[in-house]
Coordinates of C-alpha atoms in Angstrom, one line a residue:
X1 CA -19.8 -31.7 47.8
X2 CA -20.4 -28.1 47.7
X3 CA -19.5 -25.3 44.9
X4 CA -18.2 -22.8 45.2
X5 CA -18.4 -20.9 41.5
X6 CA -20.2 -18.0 42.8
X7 CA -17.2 -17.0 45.1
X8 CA -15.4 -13.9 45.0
X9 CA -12.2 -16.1 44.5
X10 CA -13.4 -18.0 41.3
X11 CA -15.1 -14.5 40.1
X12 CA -11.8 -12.7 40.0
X13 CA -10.3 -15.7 38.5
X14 CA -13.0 -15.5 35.7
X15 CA -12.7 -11.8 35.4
X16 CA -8.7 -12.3 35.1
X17 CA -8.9 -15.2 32.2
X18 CA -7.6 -18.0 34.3
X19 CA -9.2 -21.5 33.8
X20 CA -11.4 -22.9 36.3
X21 CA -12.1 -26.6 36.7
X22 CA -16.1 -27.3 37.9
X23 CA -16.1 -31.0 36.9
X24 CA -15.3 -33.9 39.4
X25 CA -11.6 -34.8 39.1
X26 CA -10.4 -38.3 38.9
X27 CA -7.8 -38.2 41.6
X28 CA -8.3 -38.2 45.2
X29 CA -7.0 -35.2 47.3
X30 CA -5.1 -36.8 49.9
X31 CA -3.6 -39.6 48.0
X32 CA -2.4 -37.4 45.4
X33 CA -0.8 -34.3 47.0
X34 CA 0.5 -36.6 50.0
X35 CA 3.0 -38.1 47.1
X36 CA 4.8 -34.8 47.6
X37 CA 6.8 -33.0 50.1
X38 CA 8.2 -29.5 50.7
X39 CA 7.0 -26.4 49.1
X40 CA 5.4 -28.1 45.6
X41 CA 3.3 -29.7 48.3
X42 CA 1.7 -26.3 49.0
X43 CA 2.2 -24.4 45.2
X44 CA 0.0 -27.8 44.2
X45 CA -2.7 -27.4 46.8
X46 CA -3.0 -23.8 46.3
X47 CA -3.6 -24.2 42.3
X48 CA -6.2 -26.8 43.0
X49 CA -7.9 -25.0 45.5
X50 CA -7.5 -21.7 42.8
X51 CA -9.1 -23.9 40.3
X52 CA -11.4 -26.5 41.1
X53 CA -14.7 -25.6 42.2
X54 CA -14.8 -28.9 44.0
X55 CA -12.1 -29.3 45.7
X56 CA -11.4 -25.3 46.8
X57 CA -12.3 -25.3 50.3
X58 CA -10.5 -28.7 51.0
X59 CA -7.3 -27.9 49.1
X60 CA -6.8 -24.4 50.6
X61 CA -7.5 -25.9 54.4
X62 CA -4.6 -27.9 53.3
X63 CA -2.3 -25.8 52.0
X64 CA -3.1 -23.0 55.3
X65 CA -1.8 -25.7 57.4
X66 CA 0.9 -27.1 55.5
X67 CA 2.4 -23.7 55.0
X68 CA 2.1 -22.6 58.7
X69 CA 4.0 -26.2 59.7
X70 CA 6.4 -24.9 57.3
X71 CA 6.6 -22.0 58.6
X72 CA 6.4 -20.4 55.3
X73 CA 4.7 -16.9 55.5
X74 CA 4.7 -15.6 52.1
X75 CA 2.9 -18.6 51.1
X76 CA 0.5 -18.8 54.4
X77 CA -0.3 -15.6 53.7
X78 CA -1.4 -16.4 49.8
X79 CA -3.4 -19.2 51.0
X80 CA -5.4 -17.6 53.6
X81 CA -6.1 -14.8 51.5
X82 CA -7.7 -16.8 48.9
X83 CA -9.3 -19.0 51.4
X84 CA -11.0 -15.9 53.3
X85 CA -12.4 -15.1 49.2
X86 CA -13.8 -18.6 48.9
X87 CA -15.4 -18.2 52.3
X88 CA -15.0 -15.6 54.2
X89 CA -17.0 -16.9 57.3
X90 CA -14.8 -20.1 57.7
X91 CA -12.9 -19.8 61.0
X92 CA -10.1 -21.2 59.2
X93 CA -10.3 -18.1 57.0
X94 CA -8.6 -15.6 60.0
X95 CA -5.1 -14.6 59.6
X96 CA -3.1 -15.8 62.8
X97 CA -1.0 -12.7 63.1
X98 CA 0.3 -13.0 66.1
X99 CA 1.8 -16.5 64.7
X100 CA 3.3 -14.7 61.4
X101 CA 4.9 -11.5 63.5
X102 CA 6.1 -14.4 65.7
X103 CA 7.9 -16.5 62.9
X104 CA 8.9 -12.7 61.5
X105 CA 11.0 -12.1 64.4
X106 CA 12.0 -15.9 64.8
X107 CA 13.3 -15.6 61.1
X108 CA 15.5 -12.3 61.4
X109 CA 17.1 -13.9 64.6
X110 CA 18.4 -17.0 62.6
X111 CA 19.2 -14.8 59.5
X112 CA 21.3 -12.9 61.9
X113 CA 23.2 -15.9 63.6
X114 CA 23.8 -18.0 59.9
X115 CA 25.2 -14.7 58.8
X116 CA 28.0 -14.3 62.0
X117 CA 28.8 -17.7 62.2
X118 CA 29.2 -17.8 57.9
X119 CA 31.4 -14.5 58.8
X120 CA 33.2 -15.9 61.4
X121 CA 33.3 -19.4 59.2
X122 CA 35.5 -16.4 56.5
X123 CA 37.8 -15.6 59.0
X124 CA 38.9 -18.8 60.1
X125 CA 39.6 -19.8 56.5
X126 CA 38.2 -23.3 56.8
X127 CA 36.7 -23.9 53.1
X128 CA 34.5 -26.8 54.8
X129 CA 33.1 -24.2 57.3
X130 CA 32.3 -22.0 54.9
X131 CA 30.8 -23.9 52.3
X132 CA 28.4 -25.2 54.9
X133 CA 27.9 -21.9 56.4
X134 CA 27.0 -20.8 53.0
X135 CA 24.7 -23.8 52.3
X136 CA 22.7 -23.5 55.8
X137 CA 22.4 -19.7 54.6
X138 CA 20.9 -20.2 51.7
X139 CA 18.5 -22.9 52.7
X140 CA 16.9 -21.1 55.5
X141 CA 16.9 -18.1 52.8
X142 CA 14.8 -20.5 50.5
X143 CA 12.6 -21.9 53.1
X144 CA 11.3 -18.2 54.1
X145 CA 10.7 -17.3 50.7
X146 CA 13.4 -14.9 49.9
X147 CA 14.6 -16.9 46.6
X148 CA 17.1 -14.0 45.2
X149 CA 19.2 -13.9 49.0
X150 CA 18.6 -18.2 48.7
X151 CA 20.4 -17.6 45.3
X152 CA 23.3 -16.4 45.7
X153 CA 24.0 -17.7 49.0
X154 CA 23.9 -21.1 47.0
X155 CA 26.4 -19.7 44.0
X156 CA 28.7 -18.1 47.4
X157 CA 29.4 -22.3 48.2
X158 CA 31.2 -22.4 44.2
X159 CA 34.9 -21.8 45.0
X160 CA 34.8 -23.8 47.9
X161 CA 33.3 -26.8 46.7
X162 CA 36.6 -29.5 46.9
X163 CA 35.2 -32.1 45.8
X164 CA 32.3 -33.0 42.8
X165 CA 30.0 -34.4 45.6
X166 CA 30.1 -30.9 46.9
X167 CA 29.5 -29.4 43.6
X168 CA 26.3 -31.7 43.0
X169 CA 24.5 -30.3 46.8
X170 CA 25.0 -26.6 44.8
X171 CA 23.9 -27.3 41.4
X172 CA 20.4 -29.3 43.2
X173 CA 20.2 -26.5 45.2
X174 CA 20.0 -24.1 42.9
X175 CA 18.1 -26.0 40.7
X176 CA 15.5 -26.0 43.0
X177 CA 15.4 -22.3 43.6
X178 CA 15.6 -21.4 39.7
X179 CA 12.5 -23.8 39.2
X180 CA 10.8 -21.8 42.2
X181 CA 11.6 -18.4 40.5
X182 CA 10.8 -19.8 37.1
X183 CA 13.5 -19.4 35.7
X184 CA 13.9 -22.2 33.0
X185 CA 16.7 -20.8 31.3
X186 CA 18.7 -21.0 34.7
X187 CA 17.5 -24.4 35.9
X188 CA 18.6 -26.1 32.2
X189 CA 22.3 -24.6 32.3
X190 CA 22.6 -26.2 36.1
X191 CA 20.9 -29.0 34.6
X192 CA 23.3 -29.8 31.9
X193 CA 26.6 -28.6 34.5
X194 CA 25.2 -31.0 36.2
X195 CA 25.0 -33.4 34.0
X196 CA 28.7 -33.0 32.8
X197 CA 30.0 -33.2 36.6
X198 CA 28.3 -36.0 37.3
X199 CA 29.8 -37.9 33.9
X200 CA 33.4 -37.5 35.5
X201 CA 32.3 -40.6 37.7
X202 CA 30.3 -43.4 36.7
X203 CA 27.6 -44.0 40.4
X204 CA 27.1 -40.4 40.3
X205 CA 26.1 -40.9 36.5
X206 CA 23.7 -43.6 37.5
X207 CA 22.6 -41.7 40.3
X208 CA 22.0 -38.3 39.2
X209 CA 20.7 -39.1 35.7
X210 CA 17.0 -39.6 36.5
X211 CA 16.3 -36.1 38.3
X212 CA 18.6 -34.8 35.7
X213 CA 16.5 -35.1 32.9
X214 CA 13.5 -35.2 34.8
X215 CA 14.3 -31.4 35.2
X216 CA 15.7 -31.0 31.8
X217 CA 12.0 -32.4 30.5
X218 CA 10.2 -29.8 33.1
X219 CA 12.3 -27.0 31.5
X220 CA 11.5 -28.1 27.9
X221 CA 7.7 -28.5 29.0
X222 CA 7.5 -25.2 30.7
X223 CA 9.1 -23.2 27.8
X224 CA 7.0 -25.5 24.9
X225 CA 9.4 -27.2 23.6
X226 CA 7.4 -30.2 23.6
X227 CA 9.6 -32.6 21.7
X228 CA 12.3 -31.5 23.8
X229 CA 10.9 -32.2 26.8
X230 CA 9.4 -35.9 25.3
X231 CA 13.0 -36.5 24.7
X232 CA 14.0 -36.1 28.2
X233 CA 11.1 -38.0 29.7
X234 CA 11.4 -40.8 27.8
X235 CA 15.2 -41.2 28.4
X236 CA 14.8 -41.0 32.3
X237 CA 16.0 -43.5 34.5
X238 CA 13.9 -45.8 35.8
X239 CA 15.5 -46.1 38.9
X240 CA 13.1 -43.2 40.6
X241 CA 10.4 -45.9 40.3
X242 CA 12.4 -48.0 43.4
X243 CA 12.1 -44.3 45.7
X244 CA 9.8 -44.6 48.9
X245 CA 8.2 -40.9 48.4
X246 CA 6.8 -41.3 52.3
X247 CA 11.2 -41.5 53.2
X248 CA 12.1 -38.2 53.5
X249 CA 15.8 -40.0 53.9
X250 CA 15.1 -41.7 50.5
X251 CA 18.2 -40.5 47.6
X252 CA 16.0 -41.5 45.2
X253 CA 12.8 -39.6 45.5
X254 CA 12.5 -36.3 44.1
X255 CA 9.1 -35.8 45.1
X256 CA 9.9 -31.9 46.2
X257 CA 9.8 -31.3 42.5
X258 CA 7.9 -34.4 40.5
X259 CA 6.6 -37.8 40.9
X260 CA 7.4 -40.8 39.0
X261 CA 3.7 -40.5 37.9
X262 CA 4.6 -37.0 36.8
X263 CA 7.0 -38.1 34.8
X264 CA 4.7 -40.6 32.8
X265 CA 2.0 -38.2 32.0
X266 CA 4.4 -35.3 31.1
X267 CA 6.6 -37.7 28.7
X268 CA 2.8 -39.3 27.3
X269 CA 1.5 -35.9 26.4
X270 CA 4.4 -34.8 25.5
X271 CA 5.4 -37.8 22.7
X272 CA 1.6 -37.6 21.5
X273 CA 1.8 -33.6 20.9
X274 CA 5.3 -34.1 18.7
X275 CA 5.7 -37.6 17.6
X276 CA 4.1 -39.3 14.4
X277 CA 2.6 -42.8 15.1
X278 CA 5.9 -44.9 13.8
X279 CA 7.8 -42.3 17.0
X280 CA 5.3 -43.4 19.1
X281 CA 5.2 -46.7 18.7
X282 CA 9.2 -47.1 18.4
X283 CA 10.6 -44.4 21.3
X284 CA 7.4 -44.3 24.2
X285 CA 5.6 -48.2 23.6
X286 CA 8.8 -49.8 23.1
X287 CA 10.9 -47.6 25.3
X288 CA 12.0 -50.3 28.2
X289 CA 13.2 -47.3 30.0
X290 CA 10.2 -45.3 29.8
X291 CA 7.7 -48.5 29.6
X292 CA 7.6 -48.9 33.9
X293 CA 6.9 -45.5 34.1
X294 CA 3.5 -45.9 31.9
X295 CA 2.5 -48.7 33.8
X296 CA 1.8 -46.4 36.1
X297 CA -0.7 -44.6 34.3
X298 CA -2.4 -46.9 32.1
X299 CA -5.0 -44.8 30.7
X300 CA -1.7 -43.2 28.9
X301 CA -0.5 -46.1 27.3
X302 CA -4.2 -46.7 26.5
X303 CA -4.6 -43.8 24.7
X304 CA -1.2 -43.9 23.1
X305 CA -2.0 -47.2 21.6
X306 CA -4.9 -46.2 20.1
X307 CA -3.5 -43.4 18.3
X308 CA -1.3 -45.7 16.9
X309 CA -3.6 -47.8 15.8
X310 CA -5.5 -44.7 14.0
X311 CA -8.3 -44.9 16.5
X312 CA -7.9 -41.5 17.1
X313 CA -12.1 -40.7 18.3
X314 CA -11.7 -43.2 20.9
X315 CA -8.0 -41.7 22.4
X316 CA -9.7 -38.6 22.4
X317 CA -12.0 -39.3 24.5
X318 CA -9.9 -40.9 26.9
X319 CA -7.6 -37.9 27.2
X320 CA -10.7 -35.3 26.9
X321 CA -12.0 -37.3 30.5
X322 CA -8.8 -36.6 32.2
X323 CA -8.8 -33.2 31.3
X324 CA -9.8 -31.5 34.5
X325 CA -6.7 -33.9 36.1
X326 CA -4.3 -31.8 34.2
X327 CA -5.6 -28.5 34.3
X328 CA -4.8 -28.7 38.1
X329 CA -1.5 -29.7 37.9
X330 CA 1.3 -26.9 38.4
X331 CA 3.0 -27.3 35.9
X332 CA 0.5 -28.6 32.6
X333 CA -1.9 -26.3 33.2
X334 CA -1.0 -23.8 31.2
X335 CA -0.2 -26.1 28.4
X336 CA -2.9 -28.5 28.5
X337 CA -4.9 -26.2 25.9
X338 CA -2.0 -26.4 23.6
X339 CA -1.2 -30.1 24.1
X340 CA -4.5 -31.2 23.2
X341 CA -5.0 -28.8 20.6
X342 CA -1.5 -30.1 18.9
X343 CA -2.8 -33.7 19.2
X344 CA -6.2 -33.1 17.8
X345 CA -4.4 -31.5 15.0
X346 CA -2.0 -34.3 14.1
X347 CA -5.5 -37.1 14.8
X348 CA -7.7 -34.8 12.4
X349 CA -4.5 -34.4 9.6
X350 CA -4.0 -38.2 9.9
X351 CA -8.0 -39.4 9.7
X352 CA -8.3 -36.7 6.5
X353 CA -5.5 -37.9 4.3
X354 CA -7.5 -40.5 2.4
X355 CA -10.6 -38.4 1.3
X356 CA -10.9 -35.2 -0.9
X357 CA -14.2 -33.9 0.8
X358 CA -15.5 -34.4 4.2
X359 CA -18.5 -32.9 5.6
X360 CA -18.3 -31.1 9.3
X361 CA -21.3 -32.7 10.6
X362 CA -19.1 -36.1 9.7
X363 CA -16.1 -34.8 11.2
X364 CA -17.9 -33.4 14.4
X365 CA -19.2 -36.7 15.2
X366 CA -16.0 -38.2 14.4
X367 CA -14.5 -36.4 17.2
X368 CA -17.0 -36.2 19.5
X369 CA -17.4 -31.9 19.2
X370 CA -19.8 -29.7 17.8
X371 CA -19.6 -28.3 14.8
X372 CA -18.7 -25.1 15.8
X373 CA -15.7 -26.3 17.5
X374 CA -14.5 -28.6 14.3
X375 CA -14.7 -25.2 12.6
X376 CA -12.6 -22.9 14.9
X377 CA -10.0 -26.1 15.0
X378 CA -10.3 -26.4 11.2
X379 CA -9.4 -22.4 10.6
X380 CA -6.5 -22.4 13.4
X381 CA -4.6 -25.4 11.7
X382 CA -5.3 -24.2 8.1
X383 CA -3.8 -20.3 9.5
X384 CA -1.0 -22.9 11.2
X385 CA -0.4 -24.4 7.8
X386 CA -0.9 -28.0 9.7
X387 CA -3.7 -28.9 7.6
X388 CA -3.6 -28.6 3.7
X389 CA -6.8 -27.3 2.5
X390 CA -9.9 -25.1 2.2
X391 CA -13.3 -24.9 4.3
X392 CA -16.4 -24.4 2.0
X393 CA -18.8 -22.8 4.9
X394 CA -21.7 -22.4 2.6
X395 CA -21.8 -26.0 2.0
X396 CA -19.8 -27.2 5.6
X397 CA -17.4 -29.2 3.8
X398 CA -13.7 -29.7 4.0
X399 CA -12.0 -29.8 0.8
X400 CA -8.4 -31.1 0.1
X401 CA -6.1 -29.2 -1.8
X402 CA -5.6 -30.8 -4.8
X403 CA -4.0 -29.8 -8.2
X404 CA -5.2 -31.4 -11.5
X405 CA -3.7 -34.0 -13.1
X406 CA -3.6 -32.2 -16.4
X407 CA -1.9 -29.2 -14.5
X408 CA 0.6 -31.2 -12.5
X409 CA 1.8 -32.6 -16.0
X410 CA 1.8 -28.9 -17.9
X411 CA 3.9 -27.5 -14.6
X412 CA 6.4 -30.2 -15.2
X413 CA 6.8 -30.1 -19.0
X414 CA 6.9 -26.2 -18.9
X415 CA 9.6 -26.6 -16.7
X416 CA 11.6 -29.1 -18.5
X417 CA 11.5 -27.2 -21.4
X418 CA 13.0 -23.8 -19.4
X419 CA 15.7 -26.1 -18.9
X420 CA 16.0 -27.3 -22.3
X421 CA 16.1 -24.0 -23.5
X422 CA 18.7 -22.6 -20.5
X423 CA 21.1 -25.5 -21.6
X424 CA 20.9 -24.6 -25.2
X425 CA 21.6 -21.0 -24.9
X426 CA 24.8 -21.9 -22.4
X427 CA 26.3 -24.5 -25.1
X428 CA 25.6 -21.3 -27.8
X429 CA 27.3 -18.9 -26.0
X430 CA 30.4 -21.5 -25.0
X431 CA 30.8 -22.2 -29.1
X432 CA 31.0 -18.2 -29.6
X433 CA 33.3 -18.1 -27.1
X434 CA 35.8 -20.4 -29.0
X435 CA 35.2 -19.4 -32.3
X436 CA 36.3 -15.8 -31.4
X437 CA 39.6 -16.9 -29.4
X438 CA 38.2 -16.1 -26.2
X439 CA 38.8 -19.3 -24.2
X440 CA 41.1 -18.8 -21.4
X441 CA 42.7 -22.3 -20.6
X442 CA 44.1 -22.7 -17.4
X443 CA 47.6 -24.0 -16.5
X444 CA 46.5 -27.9 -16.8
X445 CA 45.7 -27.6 -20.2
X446 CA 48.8 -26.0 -21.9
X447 CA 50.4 -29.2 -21.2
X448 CA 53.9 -30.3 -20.9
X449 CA 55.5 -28.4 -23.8
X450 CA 54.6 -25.0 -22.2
X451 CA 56.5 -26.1 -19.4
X452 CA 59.8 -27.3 -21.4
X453 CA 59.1 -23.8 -23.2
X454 CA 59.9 -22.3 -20.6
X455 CA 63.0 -24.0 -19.7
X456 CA 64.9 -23.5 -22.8
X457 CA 63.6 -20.5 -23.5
X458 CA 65.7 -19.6 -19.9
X459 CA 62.2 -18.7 -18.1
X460 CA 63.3 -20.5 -15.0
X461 CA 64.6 -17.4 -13.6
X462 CA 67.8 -18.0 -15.7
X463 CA 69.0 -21.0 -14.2
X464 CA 69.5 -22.5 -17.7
X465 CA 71.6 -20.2 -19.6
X466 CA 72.6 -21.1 -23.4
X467 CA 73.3 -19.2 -26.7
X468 CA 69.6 -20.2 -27.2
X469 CA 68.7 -16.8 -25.2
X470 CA 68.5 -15.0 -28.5
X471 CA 67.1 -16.7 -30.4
X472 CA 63.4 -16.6 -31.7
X473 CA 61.2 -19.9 -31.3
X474 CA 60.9 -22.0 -34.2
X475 CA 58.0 -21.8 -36.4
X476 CA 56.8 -25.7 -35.0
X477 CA 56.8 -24.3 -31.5
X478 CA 53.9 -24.7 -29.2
X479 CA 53.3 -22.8 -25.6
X480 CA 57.2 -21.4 -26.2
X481 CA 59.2 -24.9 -27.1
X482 CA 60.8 -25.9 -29.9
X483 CA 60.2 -29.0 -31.6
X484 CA 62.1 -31.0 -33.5

């Protein structure tokens, strides 16, 4: 198969930052991107044909067509842009003009006829009509691209939604666009409204829980809030698994944002970046929920295994060969670096805690890296306070922070005399304090004399009146009484 890693396309990616993928990926093209529909069908092809110098020409032929069946401009015109920079002299590489300026004016006639009929749907008063004028609105406002019109088309159907059914179509629809636009915030507050509509009733519960948190965990992901997101992939339903994704009919499916394989590799990566090993082996290996959706992927549970068995070399090396797999997914590839990176970093913490000293080289081929690699990892989890300790470069060792025993024992005495001495000084001052009258005692203390004191003496605001009002307290008194 050809490369193309000369092109202008993968040039300007280099020159911009963004990662490109020349090894072979494990998957196959077809199979994989023919388990989704809609418009993730074409972002997905797109990023692959963006990335992967393998796969570039293929994956952009795809997305060209899919997008023109869809009659999607905007992203038509993306994908034959970057196809005529991977290869400019590919008859496939010509922008069909005529086609776009055709499906221009096609579009503004249908804008134009939703919009009468949703108006005319407003002056007839018929909630039902307008909700689904609103709802045909903002679909066909979604499907040409035009997310913020798609928007609030969508919110428009709120206040004539009768029944929680109705309310479910808008919160899924605007789910979708916020996840289009990107905007995570957004798509977890529909998420969890949602999520509280759909309590009120206990098959809509059952129903709507997987794709719930399946979107919850994409939200998490995107924003790297990785335990977050492992949380909400490991608590989805495994219903999804029962969806056909080739039934465009199927309830089930949700294959226009993820696949059930999705979810598997998001939750995996996601548990092993946050989890220690007990997590691990107690909330993703022994998850029933989440246990049918590893078997989809059992390199995953491989690796996951392993790492909870403290063979962390040999779970490296099974994530490190499905690298490239990830980097051209849409929505790991910009995490991928820091997944593995936070994984590494727990697998090197956990194989250094029982040795003072290690040497690089030892560590290098521990982990199947250079040393120069070990050593940039080493620095960023020592500046990340992950790893406790010091890196002797003139020697290449790794040296554990550790105080002396002698020390440890003069820290704690030193400080057990401070409070020897605070004590002290507090019980001094407190025996000053009585000696010179100073002690204010509070009403507990002056005990029940005081309080008969006061009675005779007439002090309950003079509801006791005697001949006793005059006279001065007898030398045995206490706290104002007289005793006997």
């Amino acid at each position: 198969m050809a490369s193309y890693e000369d092109t202008a396309l993968f040039s300007e990616a280099r020159a911009e930052g963004r990662p490109i993928v020349t090894e072979h990926p494990r998957l196959d093209l077809e199979s994989y991107i023919a388990n989704y529909k809609g418009k993730t069908r074409i972002d997905r092809l797109y990023l692959i044909g963006t990335t992967s110098t393998q796969f570039s020409l293929e994956a952009l032929k795809l997305a060209v067509a899919t997008a023109k069946r869809a009659n999607d401009v905007v992203r038509y015109k993306k994908c034959i842009a970057a196809l005529a920079k991977l290869s400019p002299n590919d008859p496939d590489a010509v922008e069909d003009e005529s086609w776009e300026e055709s499906v221009a004016k096609q579009t503004r006639v249908e804008t134009d006829r939703l919009e009468v009929e949703l108006k005319g749907y407003k002056n007839n008063l018929i909630k039902e009509s307008i909700r689904m004028g609103h709802d045909d609105l903002g679909q066909h406002y979604h499907q040409i691209g035009d997310l913020g019109n798609a928007s609030k088309a969508f919110n428009g159907m709120r206040q004539y939604c009768i029944n929680t059914n109705h309310s479910a179509i808008m919160y899924y629809h605007l789910i979708h666009v916020n996840i289009d636009q990107q905007n995570w915030l957004a798509v977890q507050s529909n998420a969890q409204k949602l999520r509280g509509l759909s309590s009120q009733n206990e098959s809509d519960a059952a129903r709507n829980s997987a794709k719930i948190s399946a979107v919850q965990g994409l939200a998490d992901l995107a924003q790297g809030d990785y335990r977050g997101a492992a949380n909400h992939f490991l608590n989805t339903d495994p219903r999804m698994l029962q969806a056909r994704l080739d039934d465009v009919e199927d309830e089930e499916a949700y294959n226009e944002i993820l696949t059930p394989n999705d979810i598997a590799i998001y939750g995996a990566l996601c548990a092993l970046a946050s989890m220690e090993r007990g997590e691990l082996q107690l909330y993703v290996l022994d998850n029933a929920k989440f246990r049918p959706y590893l078997e989809l992927e059992p390199h995953l549970r491989r690796a996951l295994s392993l790492f909870v068995s403290s063979k962390f070399s040999q779970c490296l090396s099974i994530l490190e060969s499905y690298r490239p797999d990830y980097l051209l997914d849409l929505y790991l590839q910009q995490r991928v670096r820091e997944i593995y990176f936070l994984i590494r970093s727990k697998a090197i913490t956990q194989y250094f805690i029982p040795f003072s000293c290690v040497t690089l080289a030892s560590l290098a081929k521990a982990f199947h890296a250079s040393e120069t690699q070990i050593e940039y990892e080493l620095v960023e989890m020592i500046k990340a306070r992950k790893l406790n300790a010091k890196l002797d470069l003139e020697d290449r060792l790794l040296i554990a922070n550790t105080k002396d025993p002698r020390e440890v024992v003069h820290d704690d005495a030193l400080k057990m005399a401070k409070g020897y001495q605070k004590m002290a000084q507090m019980r001094i001052l407190r025996m000053e304090i009585l000696a010179a009258g100073l002690e204010v005692k509070s009403p507990k203390e002056q005990g029940k004399g005081g309080a008969m004191g006061e009675i005779m003496d007439g002090g309950g605001g003079g509801s006791m009146n005697s001949s006793h009002d005059n006279e001065k307290p007898k030398v045995g008194s206490r706290g104002g009484g007289f005793w006997a």
